[in-house]
mmCIF file with all atom_site columns, C-alpha atoms in Angstrom:
data_model
loop_
_atom_site.group_PDB
_atom_site.id
_atom_site.type_symbol
_atom_site.label_atom_id
_atom_site.label_alt_id
_atom_site.label_comp_id
_atom_site.label_asym_id
_atom_site.label_entity_id
_atom_site.label_seq_id
_atom_site.pdbx_PDB_ins_code
_atom_site.Cartn_x
_atom_site.Cartn_y
_atom_site.Cartn_z
_atom_site.occupancy
_atom_site.B_iso_or_equiv
_atom_site.pdbx_formal_charge
_atom_site.auth_seq_id
_atom_site.auth_comp_id
_atom_site.auth_asym_id
_atom_site.auth_atom_id
_atom_site.pdbx_PDB_model_num
ATOM 1   C CA . UNK L 1 1   ? 0.000  0.000  0.000  1.00 0.00 ? 1   UNK L CA 1
ATOM 2   C CA . UNK L 1 2   ? 1.278  3.461  -0.888 1.00 0.00 ? 2   UNK L CA 1
ATOM 3   C CA . UNK L 1 3   ? 2.541  5.508  2.040  1.00 0.00 ? 3   UNK L CA 1
ATOM 4   C CA . UNK L 1 4   ? 0.633  8.709  2.769  1.00 0.00 ? 4   UNK L CA 1
ATOM 5   C CA . UNK L 1 5   ? 3.032  11.567 3.445  1.00 0.00 ? 5   UNK L CA 1
ATOM 6   C CA . UNK L 1 6   ? 2.251  15.104 4.582  1.00 0.00 ? 6   UNK L CA 1
ATOM 7   C CA . UNK L 1 7   ? 4.728  17.778 3.466  1.00 0.00 ? 7   UNK L CA 1
ATOM 8   C CA . UNK L 1 8   ? 4.799  21.003 5.484  1.00 0.00 ? 8   UNK L CA 1
ATOM 9   C CA . UNK L 1 9   ? 5.810  24.122 3.538  1.00 0.00 ? 9   UNK L CA 1
ATOM 10  C CA . UNK L 1 10  ? 6.734  27.576 4.850  1.00 0.00 ? 10  UNK L CA 1
ATOM 11  C CA . UNK L 1 11  ? 6.265  29.808 1.822  1.00 0.00 ? 11  UNK L CA 1
ATOM 12  C CA . UNK L 1 12  ? 8.155  29.970 -1.473 1.00 0.00 ? 12  UNK L CA 1
ATOM 13  C CA . UNK L 1 13  ? 11.773 31.066 -1.797 1.00 0.00 ? 13  UNK L CA 1
ATOM 14  C CA . UNK L 1 14  ? 14.902 30.384 0.197  1.00 0.00 ? 14  UNK L CA 1
ATOM 15  C CA . UNK L 1 15  ? 15.147 33.760 1.969  1.00 0.00 ? 15  UNK L CA 1
ATOM 16  C CA . UNK L 1 16  ? 11.561 34.064 3.219  1.00 0.00 ? 16  UNK L CA 1
ATOM 17  C CA . UNK L 1 17  ? 9.922  30.679 2.608  1.00 0.00 ? 17  UNK L CA 1
ATOM 18  C CA . UNK L 1 18  ? 10.578 27.067 1.653  1.00 0.00 ? 18  UNK L CA 1
ATOM 19  C CA . UNK L 1 19  ? 13.818 26.305 -0.185 1.00 0.00 ? 19  UNK L CA 1
ATOM 20  C CA . UNK L 1 20  ? 12.345 25.425 -3.575 1.00 0.00 ? 20  UNK L CA 1
ATOM 21  C CA . UNK L 1 21  ? 14.986 22.899 -4.638 1.00 0.00 ? 21  UNK L CA 1
ATOM 22  C CA . UNK L 1 22  ? 14.652 21.029 -1.339 1.00 0.00 ? 22  UNK L CA 1
ATOM 23  C CA . UNK L 1 23  ? 10.878 20.900 -1.710 1.00 0.00 ? 23  UNK L CA 1
ATOM 24  C CA . UNK L 1 24  ? 11.158 19.754 -5.331 1.00 0.00 ? 24  UNK L CA 1
ATOM 25  C CA . UNK L 1 25  ? 13.705 17.065 -4.462 1.00 0.00 ? 25  UNK L CA 1
ATOM 26  C CA . UNK L 1 26  ? 11.445 15.842 -1.660 1.00 0.00 ? 26  UNK L CA 1
ATOM 27  C CA . UNK L 1 27  ? 8.455  15.624 -3.994 1.00 0.00 ? 27  UNK L CA 1
ATOM 28  C CA . UNK L 1 28  ? 10.396 13.867 -6.762 1.00 0.00 ? 28  UNK L CA 1
ATOM 29  C CA . UNK L 1 29  ? 11.769 11.211 -4.421 1.00 0.00 ? 29  UNK L CA 1
ATOM 30  C CA . UNK L 1 30  ? 8.353  10.658 -2.838 1.00 0.00 ? 30  UNK L CA 1
ATOM 31  C CA . UNK L 1 31  ? 6.758  10.373 -6.272 1.00 0.00 ? 31  UNK L CA 1
ATOM 32  C CA . UNK L 1 32  ? 9.365  7.875  -7.440 1.00 0.00 ? 32  UNK L CA 1
ATOM 33  C CA . UNK L 1 33  ? 8.730  5.802  -4.310 1.00 0.00 ? 33  UNK L CA 1
ATOM 34  C CA . UNK L 1 34  ? 5.006  5.704  -5.060 1.00 0.00 ? 34  UNK L CA 1
ATOM 35  C CA . UNK L 1 35  ? 3.973  7.726  -2.010 1.00 0.00 ? 35  UNK L CA 1
ATOM 36  C CA . UNK L 1 36  ? 0.745  9.695  -1.866 1.00 0.00 ? 36  UNK L CA 1
ATOM 37  C CA . UNK L 1 37  ? 1.571  13.278 -0.951 1.00 0.00 ? 37  UNK L CA 1
ATOM 38  C CA . UNK L 1 38  ? -0.488 16.135 0.444  1.00 0.00 ? 38  UNK L CA 1
ATOM 39  C CA . UNK L 1 39  ? 1.035  19.536 1.085  1.00 0.00 ? 39  UNK L CA 1
ATOM 40  C CA . UNK L 1 40  ? 0.187  21.854 3.970  1.00 0.00 ? 40  UNK L CA 1
ATOM 41  C CA . UNK L 1 41  ? 1.184  25.319 5.175  1.00 0.00 ? 41  UNK L CA 1
ATOM 42  C CA . UNK L 1 42  ? 0.037  27.620 7.968  1.00 0.00 ? 42  UNK L CA 1
ATOM 43  C CA . UNK L 1 43  ? -2.493 30.259 6.910  1.00 0.00 ? 43  UNK L CA 1
ATOM 44  C CA . UNK L 1 44  ? -0.487 33.090 8.439  1.00 0.00 ? 44  UNK L CA 1
ATOM 45  C CA . UNK L 1 45  ? 1.401  36.179 7.341  1.00 0.00 ? 45  UNK L CA 1
ATOM 46  C CA . UNK L 1 46  ? 5.098  35.824 6.504  1.00 0.00 ? 46  UNK L CA 1
ATOM 47  C CA . UNK L 1 47  ? 7.589  37.504 8.839  1.00 0.00 ? 47  UNK L CA 1
ATOM 48  C CA . UNK L 1 48  ? 8.597  39.698 5.905  1.00 0.00 ? 48  UNK L CA 1
ATOM 49  C CA . UNK L 1 49  ? 9.145  39.665 2.137  1.00 0.00 ? 49  UNK L CA 1
ATOM 50  C CA . UNK L 1 50  ? 12.655 39.430 0.700  1.00 0.00 ? 50  UNK L CA 1
ATOM 51  C CA . UNK L 1 51  ? 13.897 40.593 -2.692 1.00 0.00 ? 51  UNK L CA 1
ATOM 52  C CA . UNK L 1 52  ? 15.714 37.441 -3.764 1.00 0.00 ? 52  UNK L CA 1
ATOM 53  C CA . UNK L 1 53  ? 17.958 39.316 -6.198 1.00 0.00 ? 53  UNK L CA 1
ATOM 54  C CA . UNK L 1 54  ? 19.402 41.427 -3.405 1.00 0.00 ? 54  UNK L CA 1
ATOM 55  C CA . UNK L 1 55  ? 18.667 39.276 -0.364 1.00 0.00 ? 55  UNK L CA 1
ATOM 56  C CA . UNK L 1 56  ? 17.093 42.263 1.369  1.00 0.00 ? 56  UNK L CA 1
ATOM 57  C CA . UNK L 1 57  ? 13.623 42.814 2.883  1.00 0.00 ? 57  UNK L CA 1
ATOM 58  C CA . UNK L 1 58  ? 11.177 44.958 0.918  1.00 0.00 ? 58  UNK L CA 1
ATOM 59  C CA . UNK L 1 59  ? 7.825  46.540 1.663  1.00 0.00 ? 59  UNK L CA 1
ATOM 60  C CA . UNK L 1 60  ? 4.755  44.356 1.431  1.00 0.00 ? 60  UNK L CA 1
ATOM 61  C CA . UNK L 1 61  ? 2.971  41.455 3.048  1.00 0.00 ? 61  UNK L CA 1
ATOM 62  C CA . UNK L 1 62  ? 2.501  37.894 1.861  1.00 0.00 ? 62  UNK L CA 1
ATOM 63  C CA . UNK L 1 63  ? 0.588  34.898 3.182  1.00 0.00 ? 63  UNK L CA 1
ATOM 64  C CA . UNK L 1 64  ? 2.502  31.672 3.885  1.00 0.00 ? 64  UNK L CA 1
ATOM 65  C CA . UNK L 1 65  ? -0.299 29.423 2.586  1.00 0.00 ? 65  UNK L CA 1
ATOM 66  C CA . UNK L 1 66  ? -0.729 31.422 -0.611 1.00 0.00 ? 66  UNK L CA 1
ATOM 67  C CA . UNK L 1 67  ? 2.996  31.527 -1.274 1.00 0.00 ? 67  UNK L CA 1
ATOM 68  C CA . UNK L 1 68  ? 3.320  27.778 -0.624 1.00 0.00 ? 68  UNK L CA 1
ATOM 69  C CA . UNK L 1 69  ? 0.709  27.220 -3.323 1.00 0.00 ? 69  UNK L CA 1
ATOM 70  C CA . UNK L 1 70  ? 3.375  28.256 -5.854 1.00 0.00 ? 70  UNK L CA 1
ATOM 71  C CA . UNK L 1 71  ? 5.353  25.119 -4.999 1.00 0.00 ? 71  UNK L CA 1
ATOM 72  C CA . UNK L 1 72  ? 2.272  22.914 -4.598 1.00 0.00 ? 72  UNK L CA 1
ATOM 73  C CA . UNK L 1 73  ? 0.908  23.967 -8.001 1.00 0.00 ? 73  UNK L CA 1
ATOM 74  C CA . UNK L 1 74  ? -2.122 25.316 -6.171 1.00 0.00 ? 74  UNK L CA 1
ATOM 75  C CA . UNK L 1 75  ? -2.891 22.128 -4.239 1.00 0.00 ? 75  UNK L CA 1
ATOM 76  C CA . UNK L 1 76  ? -2.022 23.096 -0.676 1.00 0.00 ? 76  UNK L CA 1
ATOM 77  C CA . UNK L 1 77  ? -4.143 22.893 2.483  1.00 0.00 ? 77  UNK L CA 1
ATOM 78  C CA . UNK L 1 78  ? -4.277 24.986 5.640  1.00 0.00 ? 78  UNK L CA 1
ATOM 79  C CA . UNK L 1 79  ? -2.120 23.303 8.294  1.00 0.00 ? 79  UNK L CA 1
ATOM 80  C CA . UNK L 1 80  ? -5.017 23.647 10.749 1.00 0.00 ? 80  UNK L CA 1
ATOM 81  C CA . UNK L 1 81  ? -6.813 20.927 8.771  1.00 0.00 ? 81  UNK L CA 1
ATOM 82  C CA . UNK L 1 82  ? -4.009 18.339 8.992  1.00 0.00 ? 82  UNK L CA 1
ATOM 83  C CA . UNK L 1 83  ? -5.222 15.194 10.774 1.00 0.00 ? 83  UNK L CA 1
ATOM 84  C CA . UNK L 1 84  ? -2.353 12.923 11.798 1.00 0.00 ? 84  UNK L CA 1
ATOM 85  C CA . UNK L 1 85  ? -4.451 9.773  11.458 1.00 0.00 ? 85  UNK L CA 1
ATOM 86  C CA . UNK L 1 86  ? -4.701 10.404 7.705  1.00 0.00 ? 86  UNK L CA 1
ATOM 87  C CA . UNK L 1 87  ? -0.942 10.112 7.178  1.00 0.00 ? 87  UNK L CA 1
ATOM 88  C CA . UNK L 1 88  ? 1.949  7.723  7.696  1.00 0.00 ? 88  UNK L CA 1
ATOM 89  C CA . UNK L 1 89  ? 4.729  10.325 7.887  1.00 0.00 ? 89  UNK L CA 1
ATOM 90  C CA . UNK L 1 90  ? 5.601  14.025 7.839  1.00 0.00 ? 90  UNK L CA 1
ATOM 91  C CA . UNK L 1 91  ? 8.387  15.847 5.976  1.00 0.00 ? 91  UNK L CA 1
ATOM 92  C CA . UNK L 1 92  ? 9.469  19.458 6.504  1.00 0.00 ? 92  UNK L CA 1
ATOM 93  C CA . UNK L 1 93  ? 11.869 20.880 3.881  1.00 0.00 ? 93  UNK L CA 1
ATOM 94  C CA . UNK L 1 94  ? 14.174 23.745 4.813  1.00 0.00 ? 94  UNK L CA 1
ATOM 95  C CA . UNK L 1 95  ? 14.560 27.377 3.809  1.00 0.00 ? 95  UNK L CA 1
ATOM 96  C CA . UNK L 1 96  ? 14.478 30.544 5.890  1.00 0.00 ? 96  UNK L CA 1
ATOM 97  C CA . UNK L 1 97  ? 10.704 30.210 6.066  1.00 0.00 ? 97  UNK L CA 1
ATOM 98  C CA . UNK L 1 98  ? 11.316 27.563 8.723  1.00 0.00 ? 98  UNK L CA 1
ATOM 99  C CA . UNK L 1 99  ? 13.313 30.071 10.757 1.00 0.00 ? 99  UNK L CA 1
ATOM 100 C CA . UNK L 1 100 ? 10.943 32.989 10.099 1.00 0.00 ? 100 UNK L CA 1
ATOM 101 C CA . UNK L 1 101 ? 7.441  31.614 9.550  1.00 0.00 ? 101 UNK L CA 1
ATOM 102 C CA . UNK L 1 102 ? 7.393  28.226 11.311 1.00 0.00 ? 102 UNK L CA 1
ATOM 103 C CA . UNK L 1 103 ? 9.506  29.526 14.193 1.00 0.00 ? 103 UNK L CA 1
ATOM 104 C CA . UNK L 1 104 ? 11.352 32.690 15.225 1.00 0.00 ? 104 UNK L CA 1
ATOM 105 C CA . UNK L 1 105 ? 14.821 31.121 15.072 1.00 0.00 ? 105 UNK L CA 1
ATOM 106 C CA . UNK L 1 106 ? 15.988 33.803 12.618 1.00 0.00 ? 106 UNK L CA 1
ATOM 107 C CA . UNK L 1 107 ? 15.232 36.557 15.145 1.00 0.00 ? 107 UNK L CA 1
ATOM 108 C CA . UNK L 1 108 ? 15.849 34.964 18.536 1.00 0.00 ? 108 UNK L CA 1
ATOM 109 C CA . UNK L 1 109 ? 18.465 32.281 17.863 1.00 0.00 ? 109 UNK L CA 1
ATOM 110 C CA . UNK L 1 110 ? 18.799 29.843 20.779 1.00 0.00 ? 110 UNK L CA 1
ATOM 111 C CA . UNK L 1 111 ? 15.894 31.562 22.590 1.00 0.00 ? 111 UNK L CA 1
ATOM 112 C CA . UNK L 1 112 ? 13.491 30.763 19.756 1.00 0.00 ? 112 UNK L CA 1
ATOM 113 C CA . UNK L 1 113 ? 10.038 29.234 19.897 1.00 0.00 ? 113 UNK L CA 1
ATOM 114 C CA . UNK L 1 114 ? 8.227  27.076 17.364 1.00 0.00 ? 114 UNK L CA 1
ATOM 115 C CA . UNK L 1 115 ? 4.898  28.286 15.982 1.00 0.00 ? 115 UNK L CA 1
ATOM 116 C CA . UNK L 1 116 ? 2.313  26.535 18.220 1.00 0.00 ? 116 UNK L CA 1
ATOM 117 C CA . UNK L 1 117 ? 0.417  24.929 15.354 1.00 0.00 ? 117 UNK L CA 1
ATOM 118 C CA . UNK L 1 118 ? 3.649  23.512 13.924 1.00 0.00 ? 118 UNK L CA 1
ATOM 119 C CA . UNK L 1 119 ? 4.861  22.228 17.290 1.00 0.00 ? 119 UNK L CA 1
ATOM 120 C CA . UNK L 1 120 ? 1.499  20.565 17.879 1.00 0.00 ? 120 UNK L CA 1
ATOM 121 C CA . UNK L 1 121 ? 1.710  18.698 14.573 1.00 0.00 ? 121 UNK L CA 1
ATOM 122 C CA . UNK L 1 122 ? 5.277  17.508 15.176 1.00 0.00 ? 122 UNK L CA 1
ATOM 123 C CA . UNK L 1 123 ? 4.391  16.236 18.640 1.00 0.00 ? 123 UNK L CA 1
ATOM 124 C CA . UNK L 1 124 ? 1.238  14.569 17.333 1.00 0.00 ? 124 UNK L CA 1
ATOM 125 C CA . UNK L 1 125 ? 3.198  12.554 14.758 1.00 0.00 ? 125 UNK L CA 1
ATOM 126 C CA . UNK L 1 126 ? 5.718  11.563 17.430 1.00 0.00 ? 126 UNK L CA 1
ATOM 127 C CA . UNK L 1 127 ? 3.001  10.534 19.889 1.00 0.00 ? 127 UNK L CA 1
ATOM 128 C CA . UNK L 1 128 ? 1.314  8.476  17.177 1.00 0.00 ? 128 UNK L CA 1
ATOM 129 C CA . UNK L 1 129 ? 4.599  6.660  16.536 1.00 0.00 ? 129 UNK L CA 1
ATOM 130 C CA . UNK L 1 130 ? 4.762  7.983  12.989 1.00 0.00 ? 130 UNK L CA 1
ATOM 131 C CA . UNK L 1 131 ? 8.101  9.052  11.460 1.00 0.00 ? 131 UNK L CA 1
ATOM 132 C CA . UNK L 1 132 ? 9.231  12.561 10.612 1.00 0.00 ? 132 UNK L CA 1
ATOM 133 C CA . UNK L 1 133 ? 11.916 13.880 8.270  1.00 0.00 ? 133 UNK L CA 1
ATOM 134 C CA . UNK L 1 134 ? 13.491 17.333 8.257  1.00 0.00 ? 134 UNK L CA 1
ATOM 135 C CA . UNK L 1 135 ? 16.292 18.826 6.190  1.00 0.00 ? 135 UNK L CA 1
ATOM 136 C CA . UNK L 1 136 ? 18.494 21.919 6.162  1.00 0.00 ? 136 UNK L CA 1
ATOM 137 C CA . UNK L 1 137 ? 17.471 24.225 9.060  1.00 0.00 ? 137 UNK L CA 1
ATOM 138 C CA . UNK L 1 138 ? 14.225 22.334 9.775  1.00 0.00 ? 138 UNK L CA 1
ATOM 139 C CA . UNK L 1 139 ? 15.779 20.094 12.448 1.00 0.00 ? 139 UNK L CA 1
ATOM 140 C CA . UNK L 1 140 ? 15.705 23.107 14.803 1.00 0.00 ? 140 UNK L CA 1
ATOM 141 C CA . UNK L 1 141 ? 11.944 22.496 14.961 1.00 0.00 ? 141 UNK L CA 1
ATOM 142 C CA . UNK L 1 142 ? 12.567 18.968 16.229 1.00 0.00 ? 142 UNK L CA 1
ATOM 143 C CA . UNK L 1 143 ? 15.154 20.201 18.723 1.00 0.00 ? 143 UNK L CA 1
ATOM 144 C CA . UNK L 1 144 ? 12.489 22.279 20.432 1.00 0.00 ? 144 UNK L CA 1
ATOM 145 C CA . UNK L 1 145 ? 9.456  20.001 19.964 1.00 0.00 ? 145 UNK L CA 1
ATOM 146 C CA . UNK L 1 146 ? 11.264 16.717 20.729 1.00 0.00 ? 146 UNK L CA 1
ATOM 147 C CA . UNK L 1 147 ? 13.794 17.536 23.484 1.00 0.00 ? 147 UNK L CA 1
ATOM 148 C CA . UNK L 1 148 ? 16.890 15.353 23.522 1.00 0.00 ? 148 UNK L CA 1
ATOM 149 C CA . UNK L 1 149 ? 16.423 14.066 19.975 1.00 0.00 ? 149 UNK L CA 1
ATOM 150 C CA . UNK L 1 150 ? 19.268 13.101 17.648 1.00 0.00 ? 150 UNK L CA 1
ATOM 151 C CA . UNK L 1 151 ? 19.713 15.267 14.561 1.00 0.00 ? 151 UNK L CA 1
ATOM 152 C CA . UNK L 1 152 ? 22.140 16.396 11.908 1.00 0.00 ? 152 UNK L CA 1
ATOM 153 C CA . UNK L 1 153 ? 22.488 19.761 10.237 1.00 0.00 ? 153 UNK L CA 1
ATOM 154 C CA . UNK L 1 154 ? 25.698 18.557 8.604  1.00 0.00 ? 154 UNK L CA 1
ATOM 155 C CA . UNK L 1 155 ? 28.980 19.381 10.325 1.00 0.00 ? 155 UNK L CA 1
ATOM 156 C CA . UNK L 1 156 ? 29.787 21.177 13.582 1.00 0.00 ? 156 UNK L CA 1
ATOM 157 C CA . UNK L 1 157 ? 32.946 23.009 12.453 1.00 0.00 ? 157 UNK L CA 1
ATOM 158 C CA . UNK L 1 158 ? 32.409 26.130 10.392 1.00 0.00 ? 158 UNK L CA 1
ATOM 159 C CA . UNK L 1 159 ? 34.250 26.517 7.092  1.00 0.00 ? 159 UNK L CA 1
ATOM 160 C CA . UNK L 1 160 ? 33.509 27.676 3.556  1.00 0.00 ? 160 UNK L CA 1
ATOM 161 C CA . UNK L 1 161 ? 31.679 24.434 2.793  1.00 0.00 ? 161 UNK L CA 1
ATOM 162 C CA . UNK L 1 162 ? 29.716 24.483 6.073  1.00 0.00 ? 162 UNK L CA 1
ATOM 163 C CA . UNK L 1 163 ? 28.892 28.176 6.788  1.00 0.00 ? 163 UNK L CA 1
ATOM 164 C CA . UNK L 1 164 ? 26.069 27.410 9.238  1.00 0.00 ? 164 UNK L CA 1
ATOM 165 C CA . UNK L 1 165 ? 27.896 24.869 11.396 1.00 0.00 ? 165 UNK L CA 1
ATOM 166 C CA . UNK L 1 166 ? 27.323 26.948 14.544 1.00 0.00 ? 166 UNK L CA 1
ATOM 167 C CA . UNK L 1 167 ? 23.745 25.675 14.452 1.00 0.00 ? 167 UNK L CA 1
ATOM 168 C CA . UNK L 1 168 ? 25.030 22.270 15.522 1.00 0.00 ? 168 UNK L CA 1
ATOM 169 C CA . UNK L 1 169 ? 26.543 23.821 18.648 1.00 0.00 ? 169 UNK L CA 1
ATOM 170 C CA . UNK L 1 170 ? 23.249 25.424 19.595 1.00 0.00 ? 170 UNK L CA 1
ATOM 171 C CA . UNK L 1 171 ? 21.478 22.091 19.160 1.00 0.00 ? 171 UNK L CA 1
ATOM 172 C CA . UNK L 1 172 ? 24.007 20.466 21.486 1.00 0.00 ? 172 UNK L CA 1
ATOM 173 C CA . UNK L 1 173 ? 23.526 23.232 24.056 1.00 0.00 ? 173 UNK L CA 1
ATOM 174 C CA . UNK L 1 174 ? 19.794 22.471 23.966 1.00 0.00 ? 174 UNK L CA 1
ATOM 175 C CA . UNK L 1 175 ? 20.470 18.870 24.951 1.00 0.00 ? 175 UNK L CA 1
ATOM 176 C CA . UNK L 1 176 ? 20.213 17.283 21.519 1.00 0.00 ? 176 UNK L CA 1
ATOM 177 C CA . UNK L 1 177 ? 22.739 14.869 20.100 1.00 0.00 ? 177 UNK L CA 1
ATOM 178 C CA . UNK L 1 178 ? 24.202 16.251 16.886 1.00 0.00 ? 178 UNK L CA 1
ATOM 179 C CA . UNK L 1 179 ? 25.690 13.684 14.500 1.00 0.00 ? 179 UNK L CA 1
ATOM 180 C CA . UNK L 1 180 ? 28.117 14.938 11.861 1.00 0.00 ? 180 UNK L CA 1
ATOM 181 C CA . UNK L 1 181 ? 27.063 13.812 8.395  1.00 0.00 ? 181 UNK L CA 1
ATOM 182 C CA . UNK L 1 182 ? 28.065 14.722 4.865  1.00 0.00 ? 182 UNK L CA 1
ATOM 183 C CA . UNK L 1 183 ? 25.545 16.236 2.468  1.00 0.00 ? 183 UNK L CA 1
ATOM 184 C CA . UNK L 1 184 ? 24.798 12.885 0.814  1.00 0.00 ? 184 UNK L CA 1
ATOM 185 C CA . UNK L 1 185 ? 23.959 11.215 4.117  1.00 0.00 ? 185 UNK L CA 1
ATOM 186 C CA . UNK L 1 186 ? 21.080 11.251 6.584  1.00 0.00 ? 186 UNK L CA 1
ATOM 187 C CA . UNK L 1 187 ? 20.867 10.436 10.279 1.00 0.00 ? 187 UNK L CA 1
ATOM 188 C CA . UNK L 1 188 ? 18.122 8.269  11.724 1.00 0.00 ? 188 UNK L CA 1
ATOM 189 C CA . UNK L 1 189 ? 17.063 8.812  15.343 1.00 0.00 ? 189 UNK L CA 1
ATOM 190 C CA . UNK L 1 190 ? 15.482 5.407  15.885 1.00 0.00 ? 190 UNK L CA 1
ATOM 191 C CA . UNK L 1 191 ? 13.890 6.285  19.212 1.00 0.00 ? 191 UNK L CA 1
ATOM 192 C CA . UNK L 1 192 ? 12.056 9.326  17.867 1.00 0.00 ? 192 UNK L CA 1
ATOM 193 C CA . UNK L 1 193 ? 11.623 7.993  14.318 1.00 0.00 ? 193 UNK L CA 1
ATOM 194 C CA . UNK L 1 194 ? 13.257 11.185 13.087 1.00 0.00 ? 194 UNK L CA 1
ATOM 195 C CA . UNK L 1 195 ? 15.335 11.388 9.900  1.00 0.00 ? 195 UNK L CA 1
ATOM 196 C CA . UNK L 1 196 ? 17.460 14.466 9.156  1.00 0.00 ? 196 UNK L CA 1
ATOM 197 C CA . UNK L 1 197 ? 19.890 15.585 6.456  1.00 0.00 ? 197 UNK L CA 1
ATOM 198 C CA . UNK L 1 198 ? 21.843 18.796 5.891  1.00 0.00 ? 198 UNK L CA 1
ATOM 199 C CA . UNK L 1 199 ? 20.770 19.777 2.356  1.00 0.00 ? 199 UNK L CA 1
ATOM 200 C CA . UNK L 1 200 ? 21.737 23.426 1.740  1.00 0.00 ? 200 UNK L CA 1
ATOM 201 C CA . UNK L 1 201 ? 23.279 23.879 5.168  1.00 0.00 ? 201 UNK L CA 1
ATOM 202 C CA . UNK L 1 202 ? 26.201 22.765 3.011  1.00 0.00 ? 202 UNK L CA 1
ATOM 203 C CA . UNK L 1 203 ? 27.599 24.756 0.090  1.00 0.00 ? 203 UNK L CA 1
ATOM 204 C CA . UNK L 1 204 ? 27.081 21.744 -2.129 1.00 0.00 ? 204 UNK L CA 1
ATOM 205 C CA . UNK L 1 205 ? 26.142 21.099 -5.735 1.00 0.00 ? 205 UNK L CA 1
ATOM 206 C CA . UNK L 1 206 ? 22.457 20.768 -6.530 1.00 0.00 ? 206 UNK L CA 1
ATOM 207 C CA . UNK L 1 207 ? 22.720 17.064 -7.354 1.00 0.00 ? 207 UNK L CA 1
ATOM 208 C CA . UNK L 1 208 ? 24.444 16.345 -4.036 1.00 0.00 ? 208 UNK L CA 1
ATOM 209 C CA . UNK L 1 209 ? 21.617 17.997 -2.111 1.00 0.00 ? 209 UNK L CA 1
ATOM 210 C CA . UNK L 1 210 ? 19.083 16.126 -4.269 1.00 0.00 ? 210 UNK L CA 1
ATOM 211 C CA . UNK L 1 211 ? 20.789 12.811 -3.519 1.00 0.00 ? 211 UNK L CA 1
ATOM 212 C CA . UNK L 1 212 ? 20.989 13.499 0.222  1.00 0.00 ? 212 UNK L CA 1
ATOM 213 C CA . UNK L 1 213 ? 17.293 14.270 0.349  1.00 0.00 ? 213 UNK L CA 1
ATOM 214 C CA . UNK L 1 214 ? 16.737 11.011 -1.501 1.00 0.00 ? 214 UNK L CA 1
ATOM 215 C CA . UNK L 1 215 ? 18.483 9.149  1.318  1.00 0.00 ? 215 UNK L CA 1
ATOM 216 C CA . UNK L 1 216 ? 16.313 11.002 3.842  1.00 0.00 ? 216 UNK L CA 1
ATOM 217 C CA . UNK L 1 217 ? 13.101 10.099 2.033  1.00 0.00 ? 217 UNK L CA 1
ATOM 218 C CA . UNK L 1 218 ? 14.162 6.467  1.650  1.00 0.00 ? 218 UNK L CA 1
ATOM 219 C CA . UNK L 1 219 ? 14.951 6.119  5.359  1.00 0.00 ? 219 UNK L CA 1
ATOM 220 C CA . UNK L 1 220 ? 11.686 7.825  6.297  1.00 0.00 ? 220 UNK L CA 1
ATOM 221 C CA . UNK L 1 221 ? 9.604  5.453  4.201  1.00 0.00 ? 221 UNK L CA 1
ATOM 222 C CA . UNK L 1 222 ? 11.348 2.460  5.789  1.00 0.00 ? 222 UNK L CA 1
ATOM 223 C CA . UNK L 1 223 ? 10.019 3.661  9.137  1.00 0.00 ? 223 UNK L CA 1
ATOM 224 C CA . UNK L 1 224 ? 6.501  4.424  7.892  1.00 0.00 ? 224 UNK L CA 1
#
């Protein structure tokens, strides 16, 4: 029987929403595996809007659900309507939308909170014994919602290839176990049924990120 997977989006575009290539890779690998996918996003206002040519905020307001519809080709549902019993697993791709719209990590750093609706969904999947997968910056959601979990955001020593490695240190300070992994690998927290991979936390080629997300999806479906 085909696995039913919910995919949680956070807008559209790396600087203020979902990282589009990570979302696309997730959807391609799920499709190839024969999974049935339904996409969700919170019906809330984005933290801000970013000009992606300049990487700078601009005037204006955008809705996370409406922006996520760009990735979902219009077929996206309000996160408030997600019922855990209808799905076998949950995936959350990365992008700054995770740090701005699904949480306030981008503003508060280690003192961040997860958007209540998002935290509720993550905990509900965990309590139901159903697996979760998160890539790029998304594992910070698990660090808060599932205290003491095992995750990877790649490597814990900052360099040109790993510019966001300090995130691993924050996760450790929060009581999580961070496992160093290369971009083509994923880590499986067996206890929490949580699969994570670094994706664009690494300055890697597109195909390497695509392949790493493929490993994440494969490991997730084994647990579903």
